[in-house]
PDB file of C-alpha atoms in Angstrom:
ATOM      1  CA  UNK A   1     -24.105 -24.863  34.646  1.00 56.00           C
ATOM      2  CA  UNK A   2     -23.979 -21.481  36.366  1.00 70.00           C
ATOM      3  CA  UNK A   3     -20.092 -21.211  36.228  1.00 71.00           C
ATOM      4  CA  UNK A   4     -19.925 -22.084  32.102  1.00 72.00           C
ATOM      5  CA  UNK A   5     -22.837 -19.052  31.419  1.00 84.00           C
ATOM      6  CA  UNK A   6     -20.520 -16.887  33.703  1.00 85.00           C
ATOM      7  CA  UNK A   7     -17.431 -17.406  32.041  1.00 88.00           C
ATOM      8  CA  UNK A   8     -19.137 -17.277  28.316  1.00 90.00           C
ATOM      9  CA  UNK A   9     -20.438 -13.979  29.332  1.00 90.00           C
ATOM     10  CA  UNK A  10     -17.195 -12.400  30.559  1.00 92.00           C
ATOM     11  CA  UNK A  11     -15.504 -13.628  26.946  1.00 92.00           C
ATOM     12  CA  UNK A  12     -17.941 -11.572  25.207  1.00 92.00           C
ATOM     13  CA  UNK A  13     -18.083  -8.910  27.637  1.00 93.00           C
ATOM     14  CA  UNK A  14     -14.142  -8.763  27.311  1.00 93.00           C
ATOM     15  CA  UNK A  15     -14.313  -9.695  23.134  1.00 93.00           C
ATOM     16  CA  UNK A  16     -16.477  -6.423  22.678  1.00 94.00           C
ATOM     17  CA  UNK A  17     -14.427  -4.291  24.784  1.00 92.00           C
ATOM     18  CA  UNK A  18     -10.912  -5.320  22.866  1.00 91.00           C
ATOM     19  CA  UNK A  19     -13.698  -4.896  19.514  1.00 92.00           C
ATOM     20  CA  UNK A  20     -14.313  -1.483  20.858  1.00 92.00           C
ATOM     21  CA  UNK A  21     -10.426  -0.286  21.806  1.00 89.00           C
ATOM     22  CA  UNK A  22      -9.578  -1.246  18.148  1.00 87.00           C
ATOM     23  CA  UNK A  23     -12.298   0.186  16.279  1.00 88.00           C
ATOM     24  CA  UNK A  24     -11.600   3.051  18.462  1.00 88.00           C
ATOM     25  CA  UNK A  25      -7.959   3.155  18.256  1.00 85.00           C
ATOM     26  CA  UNK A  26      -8.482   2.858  14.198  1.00 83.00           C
ATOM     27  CA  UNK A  27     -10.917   5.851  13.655  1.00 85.00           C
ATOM     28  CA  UNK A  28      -8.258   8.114  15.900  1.00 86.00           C
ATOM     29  CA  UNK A  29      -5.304   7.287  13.903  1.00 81.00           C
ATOM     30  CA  UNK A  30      -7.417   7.862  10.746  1.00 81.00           C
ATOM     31  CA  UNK A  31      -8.903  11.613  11.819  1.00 82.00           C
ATOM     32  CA  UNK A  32      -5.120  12.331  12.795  1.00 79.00           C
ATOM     33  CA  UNK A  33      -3.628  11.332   9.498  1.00 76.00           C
ATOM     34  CA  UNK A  34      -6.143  12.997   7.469  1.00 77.00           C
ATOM     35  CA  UNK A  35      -5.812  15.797   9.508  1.00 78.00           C
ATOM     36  CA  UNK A  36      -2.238  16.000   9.269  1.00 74.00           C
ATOM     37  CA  UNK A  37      -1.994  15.006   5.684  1.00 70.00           C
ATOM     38  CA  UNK A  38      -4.734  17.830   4.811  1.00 72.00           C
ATOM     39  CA  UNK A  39      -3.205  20.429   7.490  1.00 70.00           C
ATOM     40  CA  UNK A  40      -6.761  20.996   9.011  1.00 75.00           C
ATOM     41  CA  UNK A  41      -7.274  22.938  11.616  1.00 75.00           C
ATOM     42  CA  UNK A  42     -10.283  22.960  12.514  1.00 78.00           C
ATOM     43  CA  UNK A  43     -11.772  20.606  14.905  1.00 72.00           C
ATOM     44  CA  UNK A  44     -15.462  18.922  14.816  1.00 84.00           C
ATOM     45  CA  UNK A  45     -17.652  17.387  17.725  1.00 87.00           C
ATOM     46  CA  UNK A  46     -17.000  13.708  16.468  1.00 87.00           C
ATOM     47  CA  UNK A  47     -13.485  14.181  16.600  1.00 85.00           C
ATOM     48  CA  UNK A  48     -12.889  15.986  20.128  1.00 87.00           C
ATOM     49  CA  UNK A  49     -15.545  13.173  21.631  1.00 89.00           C
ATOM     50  CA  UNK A  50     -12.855  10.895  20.043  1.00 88.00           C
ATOM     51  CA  UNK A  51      -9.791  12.530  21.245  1.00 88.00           C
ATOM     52  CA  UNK A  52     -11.246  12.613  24.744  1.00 88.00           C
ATOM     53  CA  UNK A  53     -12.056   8.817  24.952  1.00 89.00           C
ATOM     54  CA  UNK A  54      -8.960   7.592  23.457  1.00 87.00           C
ATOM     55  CA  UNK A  55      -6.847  10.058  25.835  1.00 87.00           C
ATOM     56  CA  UNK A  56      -8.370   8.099  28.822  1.00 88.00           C
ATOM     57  CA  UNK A  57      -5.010   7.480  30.873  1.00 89.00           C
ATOM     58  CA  UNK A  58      -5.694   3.577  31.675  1.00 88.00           C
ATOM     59  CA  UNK A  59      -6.800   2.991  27.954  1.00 88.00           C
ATOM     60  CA  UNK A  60      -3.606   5.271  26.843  1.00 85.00           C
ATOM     61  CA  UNK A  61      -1.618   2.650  28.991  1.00 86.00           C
ATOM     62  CA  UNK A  62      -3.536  -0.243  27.503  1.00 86.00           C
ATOM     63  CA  UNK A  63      -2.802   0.953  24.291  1.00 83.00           C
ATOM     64  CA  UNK A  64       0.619   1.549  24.823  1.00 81.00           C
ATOM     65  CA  UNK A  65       1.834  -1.892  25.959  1.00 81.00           C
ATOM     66  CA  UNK A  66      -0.415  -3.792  23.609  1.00 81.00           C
ATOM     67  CA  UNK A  67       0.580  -1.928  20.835  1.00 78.00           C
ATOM     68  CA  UNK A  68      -2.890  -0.442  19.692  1.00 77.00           C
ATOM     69  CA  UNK A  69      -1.794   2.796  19.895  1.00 74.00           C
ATOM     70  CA  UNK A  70      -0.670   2.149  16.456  1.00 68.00           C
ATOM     71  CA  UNK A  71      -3.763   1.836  15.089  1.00 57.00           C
ATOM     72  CA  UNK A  72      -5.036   0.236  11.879  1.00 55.00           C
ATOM     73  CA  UNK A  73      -6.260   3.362  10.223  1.00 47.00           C
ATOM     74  CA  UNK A  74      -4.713   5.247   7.771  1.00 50.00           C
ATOM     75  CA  UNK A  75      -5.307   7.920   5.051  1.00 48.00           C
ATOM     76  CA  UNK A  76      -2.942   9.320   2.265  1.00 47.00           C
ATOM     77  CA  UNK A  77      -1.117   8.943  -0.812  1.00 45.00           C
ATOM     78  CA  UNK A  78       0.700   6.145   0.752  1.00 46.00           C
ATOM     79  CA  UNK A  79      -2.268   3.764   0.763  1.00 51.00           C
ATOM     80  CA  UNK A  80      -2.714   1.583  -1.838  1.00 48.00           C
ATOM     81  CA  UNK A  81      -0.315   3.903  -3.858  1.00 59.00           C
ATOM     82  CA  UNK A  82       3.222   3.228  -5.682  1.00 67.00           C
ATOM     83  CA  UNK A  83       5.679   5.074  -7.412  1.00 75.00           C
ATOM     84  CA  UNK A  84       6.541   3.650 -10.904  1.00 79.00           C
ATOM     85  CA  UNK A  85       9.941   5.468 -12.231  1.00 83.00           C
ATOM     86  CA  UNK A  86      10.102   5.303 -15.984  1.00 87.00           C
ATOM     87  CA  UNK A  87      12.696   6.489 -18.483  1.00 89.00           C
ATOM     88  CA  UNK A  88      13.572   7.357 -21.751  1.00 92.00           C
ATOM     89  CA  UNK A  89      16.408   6.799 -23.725  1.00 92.00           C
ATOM     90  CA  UNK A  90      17.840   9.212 -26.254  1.00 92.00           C
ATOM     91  CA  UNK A  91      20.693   9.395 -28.646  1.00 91.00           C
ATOM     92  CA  UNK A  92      22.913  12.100 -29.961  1.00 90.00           C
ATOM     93  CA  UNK A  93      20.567  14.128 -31.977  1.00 91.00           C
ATOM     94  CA  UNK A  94      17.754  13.581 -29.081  1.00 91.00           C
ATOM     95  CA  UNK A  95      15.866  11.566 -30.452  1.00 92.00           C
ATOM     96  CA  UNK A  96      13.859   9.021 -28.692  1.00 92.00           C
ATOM     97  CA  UNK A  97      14.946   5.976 -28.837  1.00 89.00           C
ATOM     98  CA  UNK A  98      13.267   3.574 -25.921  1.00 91.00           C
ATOM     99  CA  UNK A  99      11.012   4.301 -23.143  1.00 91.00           C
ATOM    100  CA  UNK A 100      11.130   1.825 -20.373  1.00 89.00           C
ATOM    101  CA  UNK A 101       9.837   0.997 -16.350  1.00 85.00           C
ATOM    102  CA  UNK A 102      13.095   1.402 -14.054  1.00 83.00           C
ATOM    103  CA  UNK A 103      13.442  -2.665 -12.632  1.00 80.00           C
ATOM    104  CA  UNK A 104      16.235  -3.762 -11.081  1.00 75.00           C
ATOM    105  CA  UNK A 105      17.688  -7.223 -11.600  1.00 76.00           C
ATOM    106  CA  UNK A 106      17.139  -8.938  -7.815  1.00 75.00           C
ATOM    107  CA  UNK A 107      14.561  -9.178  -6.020  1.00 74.00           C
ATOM    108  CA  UNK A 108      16.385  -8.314  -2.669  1.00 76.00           C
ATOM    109  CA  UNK A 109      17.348  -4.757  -5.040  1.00 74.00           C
ATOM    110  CA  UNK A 110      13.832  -4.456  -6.194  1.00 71.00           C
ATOM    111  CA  UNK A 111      12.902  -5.010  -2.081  1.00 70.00           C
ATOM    112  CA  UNK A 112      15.390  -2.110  -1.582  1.00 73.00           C
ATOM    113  CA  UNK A 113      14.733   0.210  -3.849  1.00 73.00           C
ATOM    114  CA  UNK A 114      11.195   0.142  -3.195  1.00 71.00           C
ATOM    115  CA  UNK A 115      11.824   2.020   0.336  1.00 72.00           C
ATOM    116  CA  UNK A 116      12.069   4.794  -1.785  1.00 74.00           C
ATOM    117  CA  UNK A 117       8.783   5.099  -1.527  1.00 72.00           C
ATOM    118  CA  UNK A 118       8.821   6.668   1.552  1.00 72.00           C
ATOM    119  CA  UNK A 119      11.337   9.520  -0.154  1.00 75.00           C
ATOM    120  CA  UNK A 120       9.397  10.559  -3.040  1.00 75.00           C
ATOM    121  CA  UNK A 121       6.102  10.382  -0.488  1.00 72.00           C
ATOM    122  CA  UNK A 122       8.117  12.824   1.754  1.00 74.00           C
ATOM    123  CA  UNK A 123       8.467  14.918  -1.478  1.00 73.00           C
ATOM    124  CA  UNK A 124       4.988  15.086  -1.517  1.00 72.00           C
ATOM    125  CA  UNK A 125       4.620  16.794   1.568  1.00 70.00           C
ATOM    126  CA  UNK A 126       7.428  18.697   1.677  1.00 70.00           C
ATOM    127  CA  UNK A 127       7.688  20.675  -1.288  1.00 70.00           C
ATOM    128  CA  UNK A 128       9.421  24.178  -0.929  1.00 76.00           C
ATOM    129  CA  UNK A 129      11.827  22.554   1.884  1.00 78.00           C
ATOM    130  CA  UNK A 130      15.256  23.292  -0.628  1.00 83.00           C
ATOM    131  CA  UNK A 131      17.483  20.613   0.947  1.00 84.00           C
ATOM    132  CA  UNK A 132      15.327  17.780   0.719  1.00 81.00           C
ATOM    133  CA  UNK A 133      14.636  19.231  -2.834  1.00 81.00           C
ATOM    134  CA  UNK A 134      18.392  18.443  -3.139  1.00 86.00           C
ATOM    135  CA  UNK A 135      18.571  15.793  -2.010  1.00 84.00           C
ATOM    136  CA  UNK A 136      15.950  13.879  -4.247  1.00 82.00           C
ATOM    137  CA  UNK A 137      17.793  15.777  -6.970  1.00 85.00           C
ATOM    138  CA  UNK A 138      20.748  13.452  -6.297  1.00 88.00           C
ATOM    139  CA  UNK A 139      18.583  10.463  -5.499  1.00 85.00           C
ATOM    140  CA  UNK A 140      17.456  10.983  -9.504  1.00 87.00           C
ATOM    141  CA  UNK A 141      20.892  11.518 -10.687  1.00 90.00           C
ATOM    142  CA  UNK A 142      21.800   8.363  -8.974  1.00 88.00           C
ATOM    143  CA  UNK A 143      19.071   6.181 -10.714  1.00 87.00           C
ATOM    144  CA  UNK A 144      19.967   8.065 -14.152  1.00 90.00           C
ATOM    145  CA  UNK A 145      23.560   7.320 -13.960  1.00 92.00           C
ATOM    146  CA  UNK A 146      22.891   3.665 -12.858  1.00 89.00           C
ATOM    147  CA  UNK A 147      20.149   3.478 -16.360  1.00 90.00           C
ATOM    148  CA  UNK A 148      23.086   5.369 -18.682  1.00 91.00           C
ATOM    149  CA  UNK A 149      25.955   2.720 -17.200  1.00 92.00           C
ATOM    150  CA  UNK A 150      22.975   0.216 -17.767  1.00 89.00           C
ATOM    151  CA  UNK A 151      23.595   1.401 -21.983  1.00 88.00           C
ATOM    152  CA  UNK A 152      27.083   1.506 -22.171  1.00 88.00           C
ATOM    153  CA  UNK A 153      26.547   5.445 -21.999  1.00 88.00           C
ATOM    154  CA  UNK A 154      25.378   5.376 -25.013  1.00 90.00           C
ATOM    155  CA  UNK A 155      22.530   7.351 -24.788  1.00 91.00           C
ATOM    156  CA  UNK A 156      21.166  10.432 -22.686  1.00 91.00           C
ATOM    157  CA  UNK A 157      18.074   9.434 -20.186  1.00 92.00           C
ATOM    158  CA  UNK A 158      15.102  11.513 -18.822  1.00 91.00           C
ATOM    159  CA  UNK A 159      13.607   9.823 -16.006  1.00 89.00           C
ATOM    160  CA  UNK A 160       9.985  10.436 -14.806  1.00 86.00           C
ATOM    161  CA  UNK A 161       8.599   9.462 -11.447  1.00 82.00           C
ATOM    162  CA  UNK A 162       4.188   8.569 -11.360  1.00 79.00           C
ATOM    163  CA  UNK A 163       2.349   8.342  -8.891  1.00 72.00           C
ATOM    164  CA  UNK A 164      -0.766   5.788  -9.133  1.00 64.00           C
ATOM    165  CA  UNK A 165      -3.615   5.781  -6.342  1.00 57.00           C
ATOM    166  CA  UNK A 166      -6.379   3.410  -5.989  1.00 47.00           C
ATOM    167  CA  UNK A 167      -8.757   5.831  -7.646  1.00 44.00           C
ATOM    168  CA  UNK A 168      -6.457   5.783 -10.767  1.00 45.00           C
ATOM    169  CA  UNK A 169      -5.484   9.619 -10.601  1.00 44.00           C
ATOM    170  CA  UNK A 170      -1.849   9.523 -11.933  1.00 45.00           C
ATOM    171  CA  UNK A 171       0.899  12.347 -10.116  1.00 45.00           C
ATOM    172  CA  UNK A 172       3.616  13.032 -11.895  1.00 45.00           C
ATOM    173  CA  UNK A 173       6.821  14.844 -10.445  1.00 47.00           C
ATOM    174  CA  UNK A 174      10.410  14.254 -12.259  1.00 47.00           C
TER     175      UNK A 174
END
């Protein structure tokens, strides 16, 4: 009877402790990426007594081959957040004539294309850098040409990239 108690009692011992390393190992990752995303500086008690019990070297190792030094928190636009790219057809005299939601025609394209995400998020946090400025301007021009081949070239097109967070705030760049 002894030797069942003994072995329930080390599973919850151990359960709580793994509990623990991820709850942990979530609220770091969190208070770095809101740091980083919000280019603080300054440092509070809760987050230092964090810091210093995460950077324990045999729970660093731990972490490291068990792949918890991942973490499962995160912060930022790119939770719970996706770009929509609309545009807007025009003809000669520029007048509007359509406004549509940029799809493509395969899923496995769609699948693709949606790694752009990671792009215009980078544009977010990265705005006076001048070549990667360029460079999205040629990602655009790419998706513009595709919509105006799309037409026949018959018309001109404006595209607009939005941004749409959980809390329904809207960010427009284009």
């Amino acid at each position: 009877m002894g030797y069942f108690t003994m072995k329930k009692k080390l599973y919850f011992t151990v359960s709580l402790v793994l509990i623990f390393i991820v709850l942990l190992s979530s609220v770091k990752t969190t208070l770095d990426s809101y740091y980083k995303y919000y280019k603080e500086t300054k440092e509070n008690i809760f987050k230092s007594s964090i810091d210093n019990a995460y950077n324990y070297r045999p729970l660093r190792i731990f972490n490291t081959y068990t792949g918890l030094e991942t973490g499962y928190g995160f912060f930022g636009t790119n939770v719970s957040s996706e770009f929509v790219i609309s545009y807007e057809l025009f003809d000669k005299n520029q007048k509007q004539i359509d406004r549509q939601i940029f799809k493509l025609n395969s899923n496995e394209g769609s699948v693709r294309f949606m790694s752009l995400n990671r792009v215009f998020l980078d544009r977010l946090t990265k705005p006076e850098d001048e070549l990667f400025g360029k460079y999205m301007e040629i990602v655009m021009k790419e998706i513009s040409k595709f919509v105006y081949n799309k037409y026949d070239k018959k018309y001109s097109v404006k595209l607009k990239v939005y941004l749409f967070l959980t809390n329904h705030k809207t960010t427009y760049f284009g």
